[in-house]
PDB file of C-alpha atoms and ligand atoms in Angstrom:
ATOM      1  CA  MET A   1     155.859  77.240-104.096  1.00  0.00           C
ATOM      2  CA  ALA A   2     158.414  77.090-101.280  1.00  0.00           C
ATOM      3  CA  ARG A   3     161.954  77.004-102.504  1.00  0.00           C
ATOM      4  CA  ALA A   4     163.998  73.754-101.673  1.00  0.00           C
ATOM      5  CA  PRO A   5     166.415  73.967 -98.690  1.00  0.00           C
ATOM      6  CA  ILE A   6     169.946  74.491 -99.107  1.00  0.00           C
ATOM      7  CA  VAL A   7     171.550  70.942 -98.475  1.00  0.00           C
ATOM      8  CA  VAL A   8     174.741  70.763 -96.354  1.00  0.00           C
ATOM      9  CA  VAL A   9     176.355  67.425 -96.640  1.00  0.00           C
ATOM     10  CA  GLY A  10     178.325  66.655 -93.479  1.00  0.00           C
ATOM     11  CA  ALA A  11     177.425  67.439 -89.727  1.00  0.00           C
ATOM     12  CA  GLY A  12     181.109  68.198 -88.839  1.00  0.00           C
ATOM     13  CA  PRO A  13     182.158  71.712 -87.423  1.00  0.00           C
ATOM     14  CA  VAL A  14     182.039  73.381 -90.790  1.00  0.00           C
ATOM     15  CA  GLY A  15     178.660  71.903 -92.121  1.00  0.00           C
ATOM     16  CA  LEU A  16     177.202  72.891 -88.652  1.00  0.00           C
ATOM     17  CA  CYS A  17     178.626  76.506 -88.723  1.00  0.00           C
ATOM     18  CA  LEU A  18     177.736  77.000 -92.368  1.00  0.00           C
ATOM     19  CA  ALA A  19     174.080  75.669 -91.897  1.00  0.00           C
ATOM     20  CA  LEU A  20     173.560  77.778 -88.719  1.00  0.00           C
ATOM     21  CA  ARG A  21     174.900  80.914 -90.789  1.00  0.00           C
ATOM     22  CA  ILE A  22     172.370  80.045 -93.602  1.00  0.00           C
ATOM     23  CA  ALA A  23     169.443  79.776 -91.237  1.00  0.00           C
ATOM     24  CA  GLN A  24     170.288  82.963 -89.501  1.00  0.00           C
ATOM     25  CA  SER A  25     170.403  84.400 -92.780  1.00  0.00           C
ATOM     26  CA  GLY A  26     166.801  83.499 -93.489  1.00  0.00           C
ATOM     27  CA  ALA A  27     167.207  80.375 -95.908  1.00  0.00           C
ATOM     28  CA  ALA A  28     166.095  76.916 -94.871  1.00  0.00           C
ATOM     29  CA  VAL A  29     168.647  74.518 -94.577  1.00  0.00           C
ATOM     30  CA  LEU A  30     169.015  70.723 -94.357  1.00  0.00           C
ATOM     31  CA  VAL A  31     172.205  69.090 -93.015  1.00  0.00           C
ATOM     32  CA  LEU A  32     172.539  65.377 -94.117  1.00  0.00           C
ATOM     33  CA  GLU A  33     174.999  63.392 -91.907  1.00  0.00           C
ATOM     34  CA  LYS A  34     175.711  59.669 -92.688  1.00  0.00           C
ATOM     35  CA  ARG A  35     176.465  58.902 -88.940  1.00  0.00           C
ATOM     36  CA  ALA A  36     173.945  57.975 -86.385  1.00  0.00           C
ATOM     37  CA  GLY A  37     175.129  60.882 -84.347  1.00  0.00           C
ATOM     38  CA  LEU A  38     177.811  63.549 -84.070  1.00  0.00           C
ATOM     39  CA  SER A  39     181.595  62.284 -84.372  1.00  0.00           C
ATOM     40  CA  LYS A  40     183.195  61.870 -80.995  1.00  0.00           C
ATOM     41  CA  ALA A  41     186.454  61.487 -82.417  1.00  0.00           C
ATOM     42  CA  SER A  42     189.325  63.512 -80.760  1.00  0.00           C
ATOM     43  CA  LYS A  43     190.400  66.027 -83.691  1.00  0.00           C
ATOM     44  CA  ALA A  44     190.342  69.810 -83.181  1.00  0.00           C
ATOM     45  CA  SER A  45     191.199  70.839 -79.679  1.00  0.00           C
ATOM     46  CA  THR A  46     191.985  74.483 -80.025  1.00  0.00           C
ATOM     47  CA  PHE A  47     190.657  77.326 -81.851  1.00  0.00           C
ATOM     48  CA  HIS A  48     192.135  80.735 -82.942  1.00  0.00           C
ATOM     49  CA  PRO A  49     190.956  84.362 -82.956  1.00  0.00           C
ATOM     50  CA  PRO A  50     189.419  84.195 -86.468  1.00  0.00           C
ATOM     51  CA  THR A  51     187.275  81.097 -85.601  1.00  0.00           C
ATOM     52  CA  LEU A  52     186.263  82.777 -82.236  1.00  0.00           C
ATOM     53  CA  GLU A  53     185.178  85.667 -84.186  1.00  0.00           C
ATOM     54  CA  ILE A  54     183.036  83.220 -86.271  1.00  0.00           C
ATOM     55  CA  LEU A  55     181.593  81.324 -83.293  1.00  0.00           C
ATOM     56  CA  SER A  56     180.689  84.907 -81.679  1.00  0.00           C
ATOM     57  CA  ALA A  57     178.857  85.880 -85.015  1.00  0.00           C
ATOM     58  CA  LEU A  58     176.868  82.731 -84.854  1.00  0.00           C
ATOM     59  CA  GLY A  59     175.810  83.230 -81.192  1.00  0.00           C
ATOM     60  CA  VAL A  60     177.652  80.106 -79.634  1.00  0.00           C
ATOM     61  CA  TRP A  61     180.537  82.140 -78.162  1.00  0.00           C
ATOM     62  CA  ASP A  62     179.119  82.121 -74.549  1.00  0.00           C
ATOM     63  CA  GLU A  63     178.612  78.357 -74.454  1.00  0.00           C
ATOM     64  CA  SER A  64     181.710  77.511 -76.136  1.00  0.00           C
ATOM     65  CA  ALA A  65     183.592  79.687 -73.693  1.00  0.00           C
ATOM     66  CA  ARG A  66     181.905  78.145 -70.779  1.00  0.00           C
ATOM     67  CA  GLN A  67     182.887  74.776 -71.929  1.00  0.00           C
ATOM     68  CA  GLY A  68     186.304  75.551 -72.971  1.00  0.00           C
ATOM     69  CA  GLN A  69     189.472  77.365 -71.431  1.00  0.00           C
ATOM     70  CA  VAL A  70     191.010  80.512 -72.564  1.00  0.00           C
ATOM     71  CA  VAL A  71     194.532  80.388 -73.288  1.00  0.00           C
ATOM     72  CA  SER A  72     196.617  83.287 -74.380  1.00  0.00           C
ATOM     73  CA  ARG A  73     200.287  82.358 -73.605  1.00  0.00           C
ATOM     74  CA  ALA A  74     202.331  80.295 -75.873  1.00  0.00           C
ATOM     75  CA  GLN A  75     205.738  78.905 -75.399  1.00  0.00           C
ATOM     76  CA  TYR A  76     208.297  77.266 -77.714  1.00  0.00           C
ATOM     77  CA  ARG A  77     210.969  75.171 -75.894  1.00  0.00           C
ATOM     78  CA  ASP A  78     213.756  73.089 -77.122  1.00  0.00           C
ATOM     79  CA  SER A  79     214.280  69.771 -74.978  1.00  0.00           C
ATOM     80  CA  GLU A  80     217.750  70.731 -74.068  1.00  0.00           C
ATOM     81  CA  ALA A  81     218.125  74.490 -74.376  1.00  0.00           C
ATOM     82  CA  GLY A  82     214.901  75.353 -72.746  1.00  0.00           C
ATOM     83  CA  VAL A  83     212.595  78.276 -73.584  1.00  0.00           C
ATOM     84  CA  ALA A  84     213.173  79.530 -77.153  1.00  0.00           C
ATOM     85  CA  ALA A  85     210.274  81.935 -77.442  1.00  0.00           C
ATOM     86  CA  GLU A  86     207.297  82.993 -75.650  1.00  0.00           C
ATOM     87  CA  PHE A  87     204.291  85.260 -77.026  1.00  0.00           C
ATOM     88  CA  ASP A  88     201.136  86.449 -75.726  1.00  0.00           C
ATOM     89  CA  LEU A  89     198.179  86.760 -77.925  1.00  0.00           C
ATOM     90  CA  ALA A  90     197.216  89.796 -75.617  1.00  0.00           C
ATOM     91  CA  ALA A  91     199.481  91.739 -77.761  1.00  0.00           C
ATOM     92  CA  ILE A  92     196.622  91.783 -80.544  1.00  0.00           C
ATOM     93  CA  ALA A  93     194.094  93.226 -78.375  1.00  0.00           C
ATOM     94  CA  ASP A  94     193.784  96.021 -80.695  1.00  0.00           C
ATOM     95  CA  GLN A  95     193.021  93.873 -83.694  1.00  0.00           C
ATOM     96  CA  THR A  96     190.538  91.298 -82.447  1.00  0.00           C
ATOM     97  CA  ARG A  97     187.843  91.024 -79.475  1.00  0.00           C
ATOM     98  CA  PHE A  98     189.497  87.530 -78.881  1.00  0.00           C
ATOM     99  CA  PRO A  99     193.110  87.965 -78.212  1.00  0.00           C
ATOM    100  CA  PHE A 100     193.488  84.340 -77.207  1.00  0.00           C
ATOM    101  CA  ARG A 101     192.780  80.749 -78.119  1.00  0.00           C
ATOM    102  CA  LEU A 102     190.144  78.762 -76.757  1.00  0.00           C
ATOM    103  CA  HIS A 103     191.141  75.244 -75.652  1.00  0.00           C
ATOM    104  CA  LEU A 104     187.872  73.160 -76.366  1.00  0.00           C
ATOM    105  CA  GLU A 105     187.641  69.739 -78.198  1.00  0.00           C
ATOM    106  CA  GLN A 106     185.781  69.400 -81.633  1.00  0.00           C
ATOM    107  CA  ALA A 107     183.496  66.911 -80.154  1.00  0.00           C
ATOM    108  CA  VAL A 108     182.452  69.339 -77.377  1.00  0.00           C
ATOM    109  CA  LEU A 109     181.915  72.328 -79.866  1.00  0.00           C
ATOM    110  CA  THR A 110     179.900  70.375 -82.290  1.00  0.00           C
ATOM    111  CA  PRO A 111     176.966  69.654 -79.756  1.00  0.00           C
ATOM    112  CA  ILE A 112     176.930  73.390 -78.813  1.00  0.00           C
ATOM    113  CA  LEU A 113     176.391  74.208 -82.734  1.00  0.00           C
ATOM    114  CA  LEU A 114     173.802  71.237 -83.158  1.00  0.00           C
ATOM    115  CA  ALA A 115     171.862  72.464 -80.171  1.00  0.00           C
ATOM    116  CA  ALA A 116     171.685  75.910 -81.664  1.00  0.00           C
ATOM    117  CA  LEU A 117     170.367  74.424 -85.030  1.00  0.00           C
ATOM    118  CA  GLU A 118     167.785  72.510 -83.389  1.00  0.00           C
ATOM    119  CA  GLN A 119     166.348  75.519 -81.911  1.00  0.00           C
ATOM    120  CA  HIS A 120     166.326  77.279 -85.293  1.00  0.00           C
ATOM    121  CA  PRO A 121     162.896  76.823 -87.176  1.00  0.00           C
ATOM    122  CA  LEU A 122     164.803  77.188 -90.651  1.00  0.00           C
ATOM    123  CA  ALA A 123     167.236  74.429 -89.962  1.00  0.00           C
ATOM    124  CA  GLU A 124     167.033  70.638 -89.804  1.00  0.00           C
ATOM    125  CA  VAL A 125     169.853  68.072 -89.168  1.00  0.00           C
ATOM    126  CA  ARG A 126     169.304  64.418 -90.218  1.00  0.00           C
ATOM    127  CA  PHE A 127     171.482  61.841 -88.987  1.00  0.00           C
ATOM    128  CA  GLY A 128     171.820  58.343 -90.659  1.00  0.00           C
ATOM    129  CA  ALA A 129     171.482  60.151 -94.025  1.00  0.00           C
ATOM    130  CA  GLU A 130     174.332  59.325 -96.478  1.00  0.00           C
ATOM    131  CA  VAL A 131     174.568  60.778 -99.533  1.00  0.00           C
ATOM    132  CA  SER A 132     175.538  58.798-102.418  1.00  0.00           C
ATOM    133  CA  ALA A 133     174.848  61.051-105.513  1.00  0.00           C
ATOM    134  CA  ILE A 134     174.113  64.478-106.875  1.00  0.00           C
ATOM    135  CA  THR A 135     172.415  65.340-109.838  1.00  0.00           C
ATOM    136  CA  GLN A 136     172.067  68.943-111.390  1.00  0.00           C
ATOM    137  CA  THR A 137     168.484  70.200-112.128  1.00  0.00           C
ATOM    138  CA  ALA A 138     167.296  73.088-113.762  1.00  0.00           C
ATOM    139  CA  ASP A 139     166.536  75.102-110.567  1.00  0.00           C
ATOM    140  CA  GLY A 140     169.179  73.294-108.288  1.00  0.00           C
ATOM    141  CA  ALA A 141     169.936  69.618-107.406  1.00  0.00           C
ATOM    142  CA  GLN A 142     168.716  66.203-106.559  1.00  0.00           C
ATOM    143  CA  VAL A 143     170.403  64.784-103.610  1.00  0.00           C
ATOM    144  CA  GLN A 144     170.412  60.988-103.619  1.00  0.00           C
ATOM    145  CA  LEU A 145     170.548  59.175-100.054  1.00  0.00           C
ATOM    146  CA  VAL A 146     172.280  55.458 -99.754  1.00  0.00           C
ATOM    147  CA  ASP A 147     168.698  54.269 -98.589  1.00  0.00           C
ATOM    148  CA  GLY A 148     167.232  55.177-101.808  1.00  0.00           C
ATOM    149  CA  ALA A 149     165.424  58.593-100.728  1.00  0.00           C
ATOM    150  CA  MET A 150     165.756  61.710-102.891  1.00  0.00           C
ATOM    151  CA  GLU A 151     165.776  65.305-101.522  1.00  0.00           C
ATOM    152  CA  ALA A 152     165.358  68.473-103.697  1.00  0.00           C
ATOM    153  CA  ALA A 153     167.997  70.973-103.136  1.00  0.00           C
ATOM    154  CA  SER A 154     168.219  74.660-104.257  1.00  0.00           C
ATOM    155  CA  CYS A 155     171.839  74.253-103.746  1.00  0.00           C
ATOM    156  CA  VAL A 156     174.195  71.637-102.173  1.00  0.00           C
ATOM    157  CA  ILE A 157     177.306  72.505-100.241  1.00  0.00           C
ATOM    158  CA  GLY A 158     179.932  69.699 -99.597  1.00  0.00           C
ATOM    159  CA  ALA A 159     181.368  69.728 -95.858  1.00  0.00           C
ATOM    160  CA  ASP A 160     181.995  66.054 -96.053  1.00  0.00           C
ATOM    161  CA  GLY A 161     185.438  66.130 -94.738  1.00  0.00           C
ATOM    162  CA  ALA A 162     188.958  65.678 -96.143  1.00  0.00           C
ATOM    163  CA  ARG A 163     187.931  62.626 -98.390  1.00  0.00           C
ATOM    164  CA  SER A 164     184.829  64.681 -99.591  1.00  0.00           C
ATOM    165  CA  ALA A 165     182.910  62.648-102.042  1.00  0.00           C
ATOM    166  CA  VAL A 166     180.930  65.899-103.176  1.00  0.00           C
ATOM    167  CA  ARG A 167     184.237  67.183-104.297  1.00  0.00           C
ATOM    168  CA  GLY A 168     184.869  64.401-106.394  1.00  0.00           C
ATOM    169  CA  TRP A 169     181.140  64.329-107.856  1.00  0.00           C
ATOM    170  CA  ILE A 170     181.524  68.156-108.966  1.00  0.00           C
ATOM    171  CA  GLY A 171     184.927  67.365-110.277  1.00  0.00           C
ATOM    172  CA  ALA A 172     186.601  69.951-108.137  1.00  0.00           C
ATOM    173  CA  ALA A 173     190.319  69.348-107.258  1.00  0.00           C
ATOM    174  CA  PHE A 174     191.867  68.893-103.844  1.00  0.00           C
ATOM    175  CA  GLU A 175     194.089  72.038-103.588  1.00  0.00           C
ATOM    176  CA  GLY A 176     196.801  71.796-101.026  1.00  0.00           C
ATOM    177  CA  ALA A 177     198.603  68.723 -99.484  1.00  0.00           C
ATOM    178  CA  ASP A 178     198.145  66.177 -96.928  1.00  0.00           C
ATOM    179  CA  TYR A 179     200.523  66.226 -93.863  1.00  0.00           C
ATOM    180  CA  PRO A 180     203.289  63.697 -94.723  1.00  0.00           C
ATOM    181  CA  THR A 181     203.382  62.890 -91.041  1.00  0.00           C
ATOM    182  CA  ARG A 182     201.363  60.994 -88.490  1.00  0.00           C
ATOM    183  CA  VAL A 183     200.059  62.548 -85.186  1.00  0.00           C
ATOM    184  CA  LEU A 184     199.529  60.576 -81.973  1.00  0.00           C
ATOM    185  CA  ARG A 185     197.133  62.281 -79.508  1.00  0.00           C
ATOM    186  CA  LEU A 186     197.436  60.841 -75.609  1.00  0.00           C
ATOM    187  CA  MET A 187     195.631  62.383 -72.919  1.00  0.00           C
ATOM    188  CA  THR A 188     196.946  62.309 -69.357  1.00  0.00           C
ATOM    189  CA  LYS A 189     195.982  63.438 -65.949  1.00  0.00           C
ATOM    190  CA  ALA A 190     199.718  63.764 -65.322  1.00  0.00           C
ATOM    191  CA  PRO A 191     200.784  67.052 -63.600  1.00  0.00           C
ATOM    192  CA  LEU A 192     202.698  68.302 -66.847  1.00  0.00           C
ATOM    193  CA  ASP A 193     203.736  71.463 -65.177  1.00  0.00           C
ATOM    194  CA  GLU A 194     205.474  69.410 -62.622  1.00  0.00           C
ATOM    195  CA  LEU A 195     207.093  67.294 -65.100  1.00  0.00           C
ATOM    196  CA  CYS A 196     207.956  70.408 -67.532  1.00  0.00           C
ATOM    197  CA  PRO A 197     208.443  73.306 -65.068  1.00  0.00           C
ATOM    198  CA  GLY A 198     207.657  76.741 -66.306  1.00  0.00           C
ATOM    199  CA  ALA A 199     205.521  75.260 -69.175  1.00  0.00           C
ATOM    200  CA  ALA A 200     202.929  77.792 -70.561  1.00  0.00           C
ATOM    201  CA  PRO A 201     199.176  76.809 -70.941  1.00  0.00           C
ATOM    202  CA  LEU A 202     200.162  76.069 -74.451  1.00  0.00           C
ATOM    203  CA  THR A 203     203.689  74.589 -75.083  1.00  0.00           C
ATOM    204  CA  TYR A 204     205.504  73.253 -77.920  1.00  0.00           C
ATOM    205  CA  LEU A 205     208.789  71.102 -77.146  1.00  0.00           C
ATOM    206  CA  PHE A 206     210.932  70.575 -79.719  1.00  0.00           C
ATOM    207  CA  ALA A 207     213.591  67.616 -79.867  1.00  0.00           C
ATOM    208  CA  GLY A 208     215.177  67.943 -83.176  1.00  0.00           C
ATOM    209  CA  ARG A 209     212.418  67.305 -85.903  1.00  0.00           C
ATOM    210  CA  ARG A 210     210.122  65.677 -83.024  1.00  0.00           C
ATOM    211  CA  ILE A 211     207.503  67.891 -81.641  1.00  0.00           C
ATOM    212  CA  LEU A 212     205.708  67.544 -78.444  1.00  0.00           C
ATOM    213  CA  GLN A 213     202.577  69.688 -78.097  1.00  0.00           C
ATOM    214  CA  LEU A 214     201.290  70.351 -74.441  1.00  0.00           C
ATOM    215  CA  PRO A 215     197.984  72.270 -74.689  1.00  0.00           C
ATOM    216  CA  GLU A 216     196.084  72.631 -71.234  1.00  0.00           C
ATOM    217  CA  ASP A 217     192.489  72.121 -71.115  1.00  0.00           C
ATOM    218  CA  GLU A 218     190.353  70.614 -68.419  1.00  0.00           C
ATOM    219  CA  ARG A 219     189.145  68.025 -70.690  1.00  0.00           C
ATOM    220  CA  LEU A 220     192.117  67.331 -72.791  1.00  0.00           C
ATOM    221  CA  LEU A 221     194.972  67.543 -70.446  1.00  0.00           C
ATOM    222  CA  ALA A 222     197.568  67.084 -72.914  1.00  0.00           C
ATOM    223  CA  HIS A 223     198.132  65.830 -76.522  1.00  0.00           C
ATOM    224  CA  HIS A 224     201.356  65.180 -78.006  1.00  0.00           C
ATOM    225  CA  SER A 225     202.068  65.470 -81.706  1.00  0.00           C
ATOM    226  CA  ALA A 226     204.881  63.589 -83.241  1.00  0.00           C
ATOM    227  CA  ARG A 227     206.354  64.511 -86.419  1.00  0.00           C
ATOM    228  CA  ALA A 228     208.862  62.603 -88.552  1.00  0.00           C
ATOM    229  CA  GLY A 229     209.817  59.947 -86.159  1.00  0.00           C
ATOM    230  CA  GLY A 230     207.505  59.476 -83.511  1.00  0.00           C
ATOM    231  CA  ILE A 231     207.830  60.116 -79.732  1.00  0.00           C
ATOM    232  CA  GLU A 232     210.522  58.874 -77.422  1.00  0.00           C
TER     233      GLU A 232
HETATM  234  C1  LIG B 301     194.544  64.959 -84.884  1.00  0.00           C
HETATM  235  C2  LIG B 301     193.842  66.308 -85.390  1.00  0.00           C
HETATM  236  C3  LIG B 301     194.094  67.321 -84.769  1.00  0.00           C
HETATM  237  C4  LIG B 301     193.452  68.488 -85.127  1.00  0.00           C
HETATM  238  N1  LIG B 301     193.611  69.744 -84.409  1.00  0.00           N
HETATM  239  C5  LIG B 301     192.954  70.929 -84.758  1.00  0.00           C
HETATM  240  C6  LIG B 301     192.851  72.073 -84.087  1.00  0.00           C
HETATM  241  O1  LIG B 301     193.498  72.019 -83.054  1.00  0.00           O
HETATM  242  N2  LIG B 301     192.404  73.264 -84.458  1.00  0.00           N
HETATM  243  C7  LIG B 301     191.708  73.186 -85.618  1.00  0.00           C
HETATM  244  O2  LIG B 301     191.083  74.213 -85.892  1.00  0.00           O
HETATM  245  N3  LIG B 301     191.720  72.040 -86.352  1.00  0.00           N
HETATM  246  C8  LIG B 301     192.325  70.796 -86.104  1.00  0.00           C
HETATM  247  N4  LIG B 301     192.193  69.681 -86.755  1.00  0.00           N
HETATM  248  C9  LIG B 301     191.483  69.738 -88.052  1.00  0.00           C
HETATM  249  C10 LIG B 301     190.038  69.832 -87.878  1.00  0.00           C
HETATM  250  O3  LIG B 301     189.685  68.514 -87.037  1.00  0.00           O
HETATM  251  C11 LIG B 301     189.302  69.752 -89.162  1.00  0.00           C
HETATM  252  O4  LIG B 301     189.600  70.800 -89.942  1.00  0.00           O
HETATM  253  C12 LIG B 301     187.854  69.591 -89.086  1.00  0.00           C
HETATM  254  O5  LIG B 301     187.351  68.092 -88.633  1.00  0.00           O
HETATM  255  C13 LIG B 301     187.206  69.825 -90.549  1.00  0.00           C
HETATM  256  O6  LIG B 301     185.813  69.891 -90.121  1.00  0.00           O
HETATM  257  P1  LIG B 301     184.877  69.407 -91.496  1.00  0.00           P
HETATM  258  O7  LIG B 301     183.430  69.834 -90.819  1.00  0.00           O
HETATM  259  O8  LIG B 301     185.225  70.106 -92.754  1.00  0.00           O
HETATM  260  O9  LIG B 301     184.932  67.798 -91.672  1.00  0.00           O
HETATM  261  P2  LIG B 301     184.818  66.659 -90.593  1.00  0.00           P
HETATM  262  O10 LIG B 301     184.921  66.857 -89.015  1.00  0.00           O
HETATM  263  O11 LIG B 301     185.488  65.549 -91.314  1.00  0.00           O
HETATM  264  O12 LIG B 301     183.172  66.315 -90.962  1.00  0.00           O
HETATM  265  C14 LIG B 301     182.684  65.821 -92.038  1.00  0.00           C
HETATM  266  C15 LIG B 301     181.251  65.038 -91.751  1.00  0.00           C
HETATM  267  O13 LIG B 301     180.734  64.796 -92.962  1.00  0.00           O
HETATM  268  C16 LIG B 301     180.105  63.296 -92.838  1.00  0.00           C
HETATM  269  N5  LIG B 301     180.245  62.920 -94.144  1.00  0.00           N
HETATM  270  C17 LIG B 301     181.184  62.459 -95.018  1.00  0.00           C
HETATM  271  N6  LIG B 301     180.643  61.787 -96.070  1.00  0.00           N
HETATM  272  C18 LIG B 301     179.198  62.040 -96.080  1.00  0.00           C
HETATM  273  C19 LIG B 301     178.231  61.698 -96.974  1.00  0.00           C
HETATM  274  N7  LIG B 301     178.368  61.068 -98.231  1.00  0.00           N
HETATM  275  N8  LIG B 301     176.842  61.768 -96.700  1.00  0.00           N
HETATM  276  C20 LIG B 301     176.836  62.355 -95.443  1.00  0.00           C
HETATM  277  N9  LIG B 301     177.564  62.804 -94.626  1.00  0.00           N
HETATM  278  C21 LIG B 301     179.045  62.508 -94.884  1.00  0.00           C
HETATM  279  C22 LIG B 301     181.128  62.841 -92.009  1.00  0.00           C
HETATM  280  O14 LIG B 301     180.464  61.577 -91.270  1.00  0.00           O
HETATM  281  C23 LIG B 301     181.482  63.919 -91.066  1.00  0.00           C
HETATM  282  O15 LIG B 301     180.571  63.706 -89.975  1.00  0.00           O
HETATM  283  C24 LIG B 301     192.863  68.746 -86.324  1.00  0.00           C
HETATM  284  C25 LIG B 301     192.366  67.316 -87.148  1.00  0.00           C
HETATM  285  C26 LIG B 301     193.014  66.087 -86.407  1.00  0.00           C
HETATM  286  C27 LIG B 301     192.740  64.826 -87.293  1.00  0.00           C
END
């Protein structure tokens, strides 16, 4: 009898990466996602060397690099004193094949991962499939969907985000802490290097406890994070 697939709950970047890895290692995988399609929300926009190593191992680096922007120089500036520090990830070129960051919106990365999964014979991604309960069985689990359907799983992985219901169902604690602050993301086509001469492709601008982050990306031209007090 064929073994039931591994079920991954959630088609965010974590669930999709994990599902691709599982399929590539030779096991059947079923991703259940409650939304009708991939999220288009503007969330992660930059990925660091360890993540790029993972994307490369999954075989999606070339397409990610084609759609993203490689940035190695980062700058920290004070709004009054000017440049406080600047560093170049090229300095760790002996530690990683990816001595840079990739500026790429999460909503651009996830379709790349989905396309790779859709081409894999051992993978299935199902949208509009909200998981409502999980029951342990002798040889795996039964996954119940909101529409009443049941799926057998050899194992279930919760990749259902920060407010994970799976984590609650299995009684796992949330280790760590929420940011006590809020982020406001603005996108602009304004010429930021004219407004902030000498800014690096990634610039953090500090004004007291407030931070403004200026990451260059052809799609996401700027996003501004404000902590503890908002942007002025
Ligand atoms: C403003 C902002 C900026 C960020 N910037 C960065 C950055 O620059 N770099 C970086 O690495 N990270 C960044 N992050 C963090 C990054 O976005 C998250 O770490 C990432 O989204 C986590 O991915 P995930 O797959 O775990 O969860 P999610 O992306 O939240 O995906 C979870 C999925 O599970 C689905 N789901 C939930 N419940 C169920 C259910 N019961 N049944 C079926 N499906 C379900 C949801 O619909 C969703 O699609 C940022 C986050 C924010 C908010």
